Amino acid sequence: MELTKHEREMLEGKHGEGVAIAMKIQVAIGDSFHAKRMVPITRAHVALSNQEADLWFAEKLLKAGARCKIPPTVNPGFNLNYFKSAGKVTEEYANLMQRTHDTYKALGAVLSYNCTPYIQTNVPFFGEVTAFSESSATPYVNSVWGARSNREAAQSALCAAITGVVPEYGLLLDENRYGDILVNVEADINSDFEYQLLGYMGKKIGTGIPVFTGLPAPITPEAFMNLGAQLNTSGAYGMFHVLGVTPEAPSMEAAFGGKAPKRVVTITNEDLQEILSQISEPGGQKIDFAMFGCPHFTLRQVQIIAERVKGKKLSMEMWILTSSHTKEMADRMGFLEIIREAGGDIVSDTCPDQPCWHYLSGKTGITDSPKCAYYPKRRGLNFVIRDLETCIDAALKGEVD
Ligand code: F3S
């Protein structure tokens, strides 16, 4: 790969050992993808996951003197104050979160602890070159905003934030952004929830860049969030197009770059029902808790819950996970008070896939998100998956039909 003088100096350690480590990793990635050069980035998002291995990597860079040139936003871990004061987290896990916080703070990251920065705090422009990790974030910035990012790992995104450059390959290049697979959606898409199931059709859709047709307009930001998050829970997708909606797919010609699709897939109501029955615990049972916000809920989604539980009492604990910005707005607008009076809560900075929920092991929750059901399974949490309205009704009644 051809490096500029400045990039070569970074690699040789003239800007410190931490920068050199980051650059060495990026050059290796670039070489393996046959990148010809590095290109500057203007934004980054690091899917900080508050786990030993990821923290080891971040601490190693910090100890070697690295600092972020492009301050990245970061993913949620868990809200230390909230879970510590509730006595819900062990000393070991509290220390892990504290070390994660201290490390990313010292590296110069924006401590947003939110997995949907692309609609709030880190929103790129069309064509902007970025380094985004996180399952719903990469497809959103590529597909909805028309910005450019490869499907970065937490580590490679952190390296990019430190060096300010990324190897130019994959989705950074025009020729790799065209669709491969035509996905005709014949299923009824009536709400944001069907996008969760549509996204979970990764196995049927297969590898490549899907171009969806048959989706009714308008498509909400939450629907796009859900689609990207679930595509990357059931598969690996850096980008998708929605014909006539997303900016690089105004026509079939533009979406496929003038070529014929390599594959045509049809998604029916039966497909969505079938996948739901595979990934959800069965209905007709008692539910122990409700969890929403995977990906982090928007203010509109919080409002839907607040309006539905207003003046009522929940039969179980209910958590809505969101960003600190959304929580603050929900507080100002009275939604937080309504939800707390009903017996639920809004928790900022927190992800379902964190050790703070270990005390729910063996219990069955309800959620509207297949991703929320997928990851915490390894911690022993089980979920029934339903649309948001059914979930809220179940949280009020204590059981789901
Ligand atoms: Fe976000 Fe964690 Fe879900 S990062 S998408 S809340 S698994």
Coordinates of C-alpha atoms and ligand atoms in Angstrom, one line a residue:
M1 CA 0.0 0.0 0.0
E2 CA 1.3 3.5 -0.8
L3 CA 1.5 5.6 2.3
T4 CA 2.0 9.4 2.5
K5 CA 5.0 10.8 4.3
H6 CA 2.8 11.5 7.3
E7 CA 1.3 8.0 7.3
R8 CA 4.7 6.5 7.0
E9 CA 5.9 8.5 10.0
M10 CA 2.9 7.3 12.0
L11 CA 3.8 3.7 11.1
E12 CA 7.5 4.3 12.0
G13 CA 6.6 5.6 15.5
K14 CA 7.4 9.3 15.0
H15 CA 4.0 10.1 16.5
G16 CA 4.4 7.7 19.4
E17 CA 4.1 4.0 20.0
G18 CA 0.3 4.0 20.4
V19 CA -0.2 5.6 16.9
A20 CA 2.3 3.2 15.4
I21 CA 0.4 0.1 16.8
A22 CA -2.9 1.5 15.4
M23 CA -1.3 2.2 12.0
K24 CA 0.4 -1.2 11.9
I25 CA -3.0 -2.9 12.4
Q26 CA -4.6 -0.7 9.7
V27 CA -1.9 -1.3 7.2
A28 CA -2.3 -5.1 7.8
I29 CA -6.0 -4.8 7.2
G30 CA -5.4 -2.7 4.1
D31 CA -2.9 -5.2 2.7
S32 CA -5.3 -8.1 3.3
F33 CA -8.0 -6.3 1.3
H34 CA -5.6 -5.1 -1.4
A35 CA -6.2 -1.4 -0.5
K36 CA -4.0 0.9 -2.5
R37 CA -3.9 3.8 0.0
M38 CA -5.2 5.3 3.2
V39 CA -7.9 8.0 3.2
P40 CA -8.8 10.4 5.9
I41 CA -11.9 10.0 8.0
T42 CA -14.0 12.7 9.7
R43 CA -16.1 10.5 12.1
A44 CA -15.8 7.2 14.0
H45 CA -18.0 5.1 16.3
V46 CA -16.4 2.5 18.5
A47 CA -18.6 -0.5 19.5
L48 CA -17.0 -0.5 23.0
S49 CA -18.3 -3.7 24.5
N50 CA -17.0 -3.6 28.1
Q51 CA -15.4 -7.0 27.9
E52 CA -12.0 -8.0 29.0
A53 CA -10.5 -8.6 25.6
D54 CA -11.7 -5.3 24.1
L55 CA -10.6 -3.5 27.2
W56 CA -7.2 -5.1 27.0
F57 CA -6.8 -3.7 23.5
A58 CA -7.9 -0.2 24.4
E59 CA -5.7 -0.1 27.5
K60 CA -2.7 -1.3 25.5
L61 CA -3.1 1.6 23.1
L62 CA -3.6 4.0 25.9
K63 CA -0.5 2.8 27.8
A64 CA 1.5 3.2 24.5
G65 CA 0.4 6.9 24.5
A66 CA -2.4 6.8 21.9
R67 CA -5.0 9.6 21.8
C68 CA -7.9 9.9 19.4
K69 CA -7.4 12.4 16.6
I70 CA -11.1 12.0 15.6
P71 CA -13.0 11.6 18.9
P72 CA -15.3 8.6 18.4
T73 CA -18.7 8.1 19.9
V74 CA -18.9 4.8 21.9
N75 CA -21.5 2.0 22.4
P76 CA -23.3 1.4 25.6
G77 CA -21.8 -0.6 28.4
F78 CA -24.0 -0.4 31.6
N79 CA -24.9 2.6 33.7
L80 CA -22.6 2.1 36.7
N81 CA -24.4 4.4 39.0
Y82 CA -27.8 2.9 38.3
F83 CA -26.8 -0.7 38.8
K84 CA -24.3 -0.2 41.6
S85 CA -26.8 1.8 43.7
A86 CA -29.4 -1.0 43.1
G87 CA -26.9 -3.6 44.3
K88 CA -27.3 -5.4 41.0
V89 CA -23.7 -5.7 39.9
T90 CA -20.7 -7.5 41.4
E91 CA -17.5 -5.6 42.3
E92 CA -15.7 -7.4 39.5
Y93 CA -18.1 -6.1 36.8
A94 CA -18.3 -2.7 38.4
N95 CA -14.5 -2.4 38.1
L96 CA -14.6 -3.6 34.5
M97 CA -17.1 -0.8 33.6
Q98 CA -15.1 1.8 35.6
R99 CA -11.9 0.8 33.8
T100 CA -13.7 0.9 30.4
H101 CA -15.0 4.4 31.3
D102 CA -11.5 5.6 32.4
T103 CA -9.7 4.2 29.4
Y104 CA -12.0 5.6 26.7
K105 CA -12.1 9.0 28.6
A106 CA -8.3 9.1 28.6
L107 CA -8.2 8.1 24.9
G108 CA -10.3 11.1 24.1
A109 CA -13.6 9.4 23.1
V110 CA -17.0 11.0 23.3
L111 CA -18.6 9.1 26.2
S112 CA -22.0 8.8 24.5
Y113 CA -22.6 5.2 25.5
N114 CA -25.2 4.9 22.8
C115 CA -25.6 2.5 19.9
T116 CA -27.6 4.8 17.6
P117 CA -25.3 7.8 17.3
Y118 CA -26.2 8.0 13.6
I119 CA -29.5 9.7 14.5
Q120 CA -28.4 11.9 17.3
T121 CA -24.8 12.7 18.1
N122 CA -22.7 11.5 15.2
V123 CA -24.6 12.0 12.0
P124 CA -22.5 11.9 8.8
F125 CA -23.2 13.7 5.5
F126 CA -23.7 12.0 2.1
G127 CA -20.3 10.8 0.8
E128 CA -18.4 11.4 4.1
V129 CA -15.7 8.8 4.8
T130 CA -16.1 7.3 8.3
A131 CA -15.2 4.4 10.5
F132 CA -18.3 3.0 12.2
S133 CA -18.5 -0.3 14.1
E134 CA -21.8 -1.6 15.6
S135 CA -24.4 -3.7 13.9
S136 CA -27.1 -1.1 13.2
A137 CA -24.7 1.8 12.8
T138 CA -22.6 0.7 9.8
P139 CA -25.6 -0.2 7.6
Y140 CA -27.4 3.0 8.6
V141 CA -24.6 5.4 7.8
N142 CA -24.0 3.6 4.4
S143 CA -27.5 2.9 3.4
V144 CA -29.6 5.8 4.8
W145 CA -27.1 8.7 4.9
G146 CA -25.0 7.6 1.9
A147 CA -21.9 8.1 4.0
R148 CA -19.1 5.5 3.6
S149 CA -17.8 3.0 6.2
N150 CA -16.6 -0.5 6.1
R151 CA -18.0 -2.9 8.7
E152 CA -15.4 -2.0 11.3
A153 CA -14.6 -3.9 14.4
A154 CA -14.5 -2.1 17.7
Q155 CA -10.7 -2.4 17.4
S156 CA -10.2 -1.2 13.8
A157 CA -12.6 1.7 14.4
L158 CA -10.5 2.7 17.5
C159 CA -7.4 2.5 15.4
A160 CA -9.0 4.7 12.8
A161 CA -10.0 7.2 15.4
I162 CA -6.4 7.3 16.6
T163 CA -4.7 7.7 13.2
G164 CA -7.5 9.6 11.5
V165 CA -7.3 7.4 8.4
V166 CA -8.7 4.1 7.1
P167 CA -7.5 1.8 4.3
E168 CA -9.5 2.4 1.2
Y169 CA -11.3 -0.8 0.2
G170 CA -14.8 -2.4 0.3
L171 CA -17.6 0.0 0.8
L172 CA -15.4 3.0 0.5
L173 CA -15.2 2.4 -3.2
D174 CA -18.1 3.1 -5.7
E175 CA -17.9 -0.2 -7.4
N176 CA -18.5 -2.1 -4.2
R177 CA -21.6 -0.2 -3.2
Y178 CA -24.0 -1.6 -5.8
G179 CA -26.6 -4.2 -4.8
D180 CA -26.2 -7.9 -5.5
I181 CA -29.5 -9.4 -4.3
L182 CA -33.0 -8.2 -5.3
V183 CA -35.3 -8.8 -2.3
N184 CA -39.0 -8.6 -3.2
V185 CA -41.0 -8.1 0.0
E186 CA -44.4 -9.5 -0.4
A187 CA -45.0 -9.7 3.3
D188 CA -47.3 -7.2 4.9
I189 CA -45.1 -4.5 6.5
N190 CA -47.4 -2.6 8.9
S191 CA -45.1 -1.3 11.6
D192 CA -41.4 -0.9 12.7
F193 CA -41.7 -4.4 14.2
E194 CA -41.9 -6.2 10.8
Y195 CA -38.5 -4.6 9.9
Q196 CA -37.1 -6.6 12.9
L197 CA -38.3 -9.8 11.3
L198 CA -37.4 -8.8 7.8
G199 CA -33.9 -8.0 9.0
Y200 CA -33.7 -11.5 10.6
M201 CA -34.1 -13.1 7.2
G202 CA -30.3 -13.0 6.7
K203 CA -30.0 -16.7 6.0
K204 CA -32.6 -16.6 3.2
I205 CA -31.3 -13.3 1.7
G206 CA -27.7 -14.6 1.7
T207 CA -24.3 -12.8 1.4
G208 CA -24.1 -9.5 -0.5
I209 CA -25.9 -6.1 -0.6
P210 CA -29.7 -6.5 -0.6
V211 CA -31.9 -4.2 -2.6
F212 CA -35.4 -4.2 -1.0
T213 CA -38.5 -3.6 -3.0
G214 CA -42.1 -3.6 -2.0
L215 CA -41.7 -1.7 1.3
P216 CA -44.4 0.9 1.9
A217 CA -43.4 4.5 2.3
P218 CA -42.7 6.4 4.5
I219 CA -40.0 4.3 6.3
T220 CA -39.3 5.5 9.8
P221 CA -35.8 6.0 11.2
E222 CA -36.7 3.3 13.7
A223 CA -37.6 0.8 10.9
F224 CA -34.2 1.4 9.3
M225 CA -32.5 1.0 12.7
N226 CA -34.3 -2.3 13.2
L227 CA -33.6 -3.6 9.7
G228 CA -29.8 -3.0 10.0
A229 CA -29.5 -4.3 13.6
Q230 CA -31.3 -7.6 12.7
L231 CA -29.5 -8.1 9.3
N232 CA -26.3 -8.1 11.3
T233 CA -27.7 -10.4 14.0
S234 CA -28.8 -13.0 11.4
G235 CA -25.9 -12.3 9.0
A236 CA -23.2 -9.8 8.1
Y237 CA -24.2 -6.7 6.1
G238 CA -22.4 -3.4 5.7
M239 CA -25.1 -1.9 3.5
F240 CA -28.5 -2.3 1.9
H241 CA -30.7 -0.3 -0.5
V242 CA -34.4 0.4 -0.5
L243 CA -35.4 1.0 -4.1
G244 CA -36.7 4.6 -4.5
V245 CA -36.0 5.5 -0.9
T246 CA -32.3 5.3 0.0
P247 CA -30.0 7.8 -1.7
E248 CA -27.9 5.5 -3.8
A249 CA -30.9 3.5 -5.1
P250 CA -33.2 6.0 -7.0
S251 CA -33.7 3.3 -9.7
M252 CA -32.9 -0.3 -10.4
E253 CA -30.2 0.9 -12.8
A254 CA -28.5 3.0 -10.0
A255 CA -29.0 0.3 -7.3
F256 CA -27.4 -2.5 -9.3
G257 CA -24.9 -0.4 -11.3
G258 CA -26.6 -1.4 -14.5
K259 CA -26.0 -5.1 -13.9
A260 CA -28.6 -7.9 -13.3
P261 CA -29.1 -9.0 -9.6
K262 CA -27.0 -12.1 -8.8
R263 CA -30.0 -13.5 -6.9
V264 CA -33.7 -12.7 -6.5
V265 CA -35.3 -13.5 -3.1
T266 CA -39.0 -13.2 -2.1
I267 CA -40.0 -12.6 1.5
T268 CA -43.6 -13.6 2.4
N269 CA -45.7 -13.4 5.5
E270 CA -45.0 -17.1 6.1
D271 CA -41.3 -16.4 6.1
L272 CA -41.7 -13.7 8.8
Q273 CA -44.0 -16.0 10.9
E274 CA -41.6 -18.9 10.5
I275 CA -38.6 -16.9 11.7
L276 CA -40.5 -15.5 14.6
S277 CA -41.5 -19.0 15.8
Q278 CA -37.8 -20.0 15.5
I279 CA -36.3 -17.2 17.5
S280 CA -39.0 -16.4 20.1
E281 CA -39.9 -18.4 23.2
P282 CA -43.4 -19.6 22.8
G283 CA -46.4 -17.4 23.8
G284 CA -49.1 -18.5 26.3
Q285 CA -46.8 -18.1 29.3
K286 CA -46.1 -15.9 32.3
I287 CA -43.6 -13.1 31.7
D288 CA -41.1 -12.0 34.4
F289 CA -39.9 -8.7 32.9
A290 CA -40.0 -6.4 29.8
M291 CA -37.0 -4.9 28.1
F292 CA -36.9 -2.5 25.2
G293 CA -34.2 -0.4 23.4
C294 CA -32.1 -2.8 21.5
P295 CA -31.1 -0.8 19.4
H296 CA -31.5 2.2 21.9
F297 CA -35.0 3.6 21.7
T298 CA -35.8 7.0 20.2
L299 CA -37.9 9.6 21.9
R300 CA -40.9 8.6 19.7
Q301 CA -40.6 5.0 20.8
V302 CA -40.4 6.1 24.5
Q303 CA -43.5 8.2 23.9
I304 CA -45.5 5.2 22.5
I305 CA -44.8 3.3 25.7
A306 CA -45.6 6.3 28.0
E307 CA -48.9 6.9 26.2
R308 CA -49.9 3.2 26.6
V309 CA -49.0 2.8 30.3
K310 CA -50.2 6.2 31.4
G311 CA -52.3 5.9 34.6
K312 CA -51.8 2.1 34.7
K313 CA -49.7 -0.3 36.7
L314 CA -47.3 -2.7 35.2
S315 CA -47.2 -6.3 36.5
M316 CA -43.5 -6.6 36.2
E317 CA -40.3 -4.7 35.9
M318 CA -39.9 -2.9 32.6
W319 CA -36.7 -1.2 31.3
I320 CA -36.4 1.1 28.3
L321 CA -32.8 1.4 27.3
T322 CA -31.8 4.6 25.5
S323 CA -29.2 7.4 25.2
S324 CA -28.7 9.9 27.9
H325 CA -30.0 12.6 25.5
T326 CA -33.2 10.8 24.9
K327 CA -33.7 10.1 28.6
E328 CA -33.2 13.8 29.3
M329 CA -35.8 14.7 26.7
A330 CA -38.2 12.1 28.0
D331 CA -37.7 13.6 31.5
R332 CA -38.4 17.1 30.3
M333 CA -41.5 16.0 28.4
G334 CA -43.0 14.0 31.3
F335 CA -42.6 10.6 29.8
L336 CA -40.1 9.4 32.4
E337 CA -42.5 10.3 35.2
I338 CA -45.4 8.5 33.6
I339 CA -43.3 5.4 33.0
R340 CA -41.9 5.4 36.6
E341 CA -45.4 5.9 38.0
A342 CA -46.5 2.8 36.1
G343 CA -43.5 0.9 37.6
G344 CA -41.1 0.9 34.7
D345 CA -37.9 2.9 34.2
I346 CA -35.7 4.4 31.5
V347 CA -32.1 3.5 31.8
S348 CA -29.4 5.3 29.8
D349 CA -26.0 4.1 28.6
T350 CA -26.9 0.4 28.9
C351 CA -27.1 -2.6 26.6
P352 CA -29.0 -5.9 27.3
D353 CA -25.8 -7.8 26.5
Q354 CA -24.0 -6.7 29.7
P355 CA -23.3 -8.5 33.0
C356 CA -25.5 -6.1 35.0
W357 CA -28.5 -8.2 34.0
H358 CA -27.0 -11.5 35.3
Y359 CA -29.6 -11.5 38.2
L360 CA -32.3 -12.1 35.5
S361 CA -30.7 -15.4 34.5
G362 CA -33.3 -18.2 34.1
K363 CA -36.2 -15.7 33.8
T364 CA -38.3 -15.0 30.7
G365 CA -38.7 -11.5 29.4
I366 CA -40.6 -9.9 26.6
T367 CA -39.1 -7.6 24.0
D368 CA -39.8 -6.3 20.5
S369 CA -36.2 -7.0 19.4
P370 CA -34.7 -10.3 18.1
K371 CA -31.3 -8.9 18.8
C372 CA -32.3 -8.3 22.5
A373 CA -33.3 -11.9 22.6
Y374 CA -30.2 -13.3 20.9
Y375 CA -27.3 -11.9 22.8
P376 CA -28.4 -12.2 26.4
K377 CA -29.3 -15.9 25.8
R378 CA -25.7 -16.7 26.7
R379 CA -26.3 -15.1 30.1
G380 CA -29.4 -17.3 30.6
L381 CA -32.1 -14.7 29.8
N382 CA -35.0 -15.9 27.7
F383 CA -37.3 -13.8 25.6
V384 CA -40.7 -13.9 24.0
I385 CA -40.5 -11.6 20.9
R386 CA -43.6 -9.6 19.9
D387 CA -44.6 -6.2 18.4
L388 CA -44.2 -3.3 20.8
E389 CA -48.0 -2.9 21.6
T390 CA -48.3 -6.6 22.4
C391 CA -45.2 -6.4 24.6
I392 CA -46.6 -3.5 26.6
D393 CA -50.0 -5.2 27.0
A394 CA -48.1 -8.3 28.3
A395 CA -46.1 -6.1 30.7
L396 CA -49.4 -4.8 32.1
K397 CA -51.1 -8.2 32.3
G398 CA -48.2 -10.3 33.4
E399 CA -48.5 -12.8 30.6
V400 CA -48.5 -13.1 26.8
D401 CA -51.0 -14.9 24.7
Ligands
F3S1 FE1 -27.4 -1.6 21.1 FE2 -26.5 -3.5 22.8 FE3 -28.7 -3.9 21.3 S1 -25.3 -2.2 21.5 S2 -28.3 -2.8 19.5 S3 -28.4 -2.3 22.9 S4 -27.1 -5.4 21.9

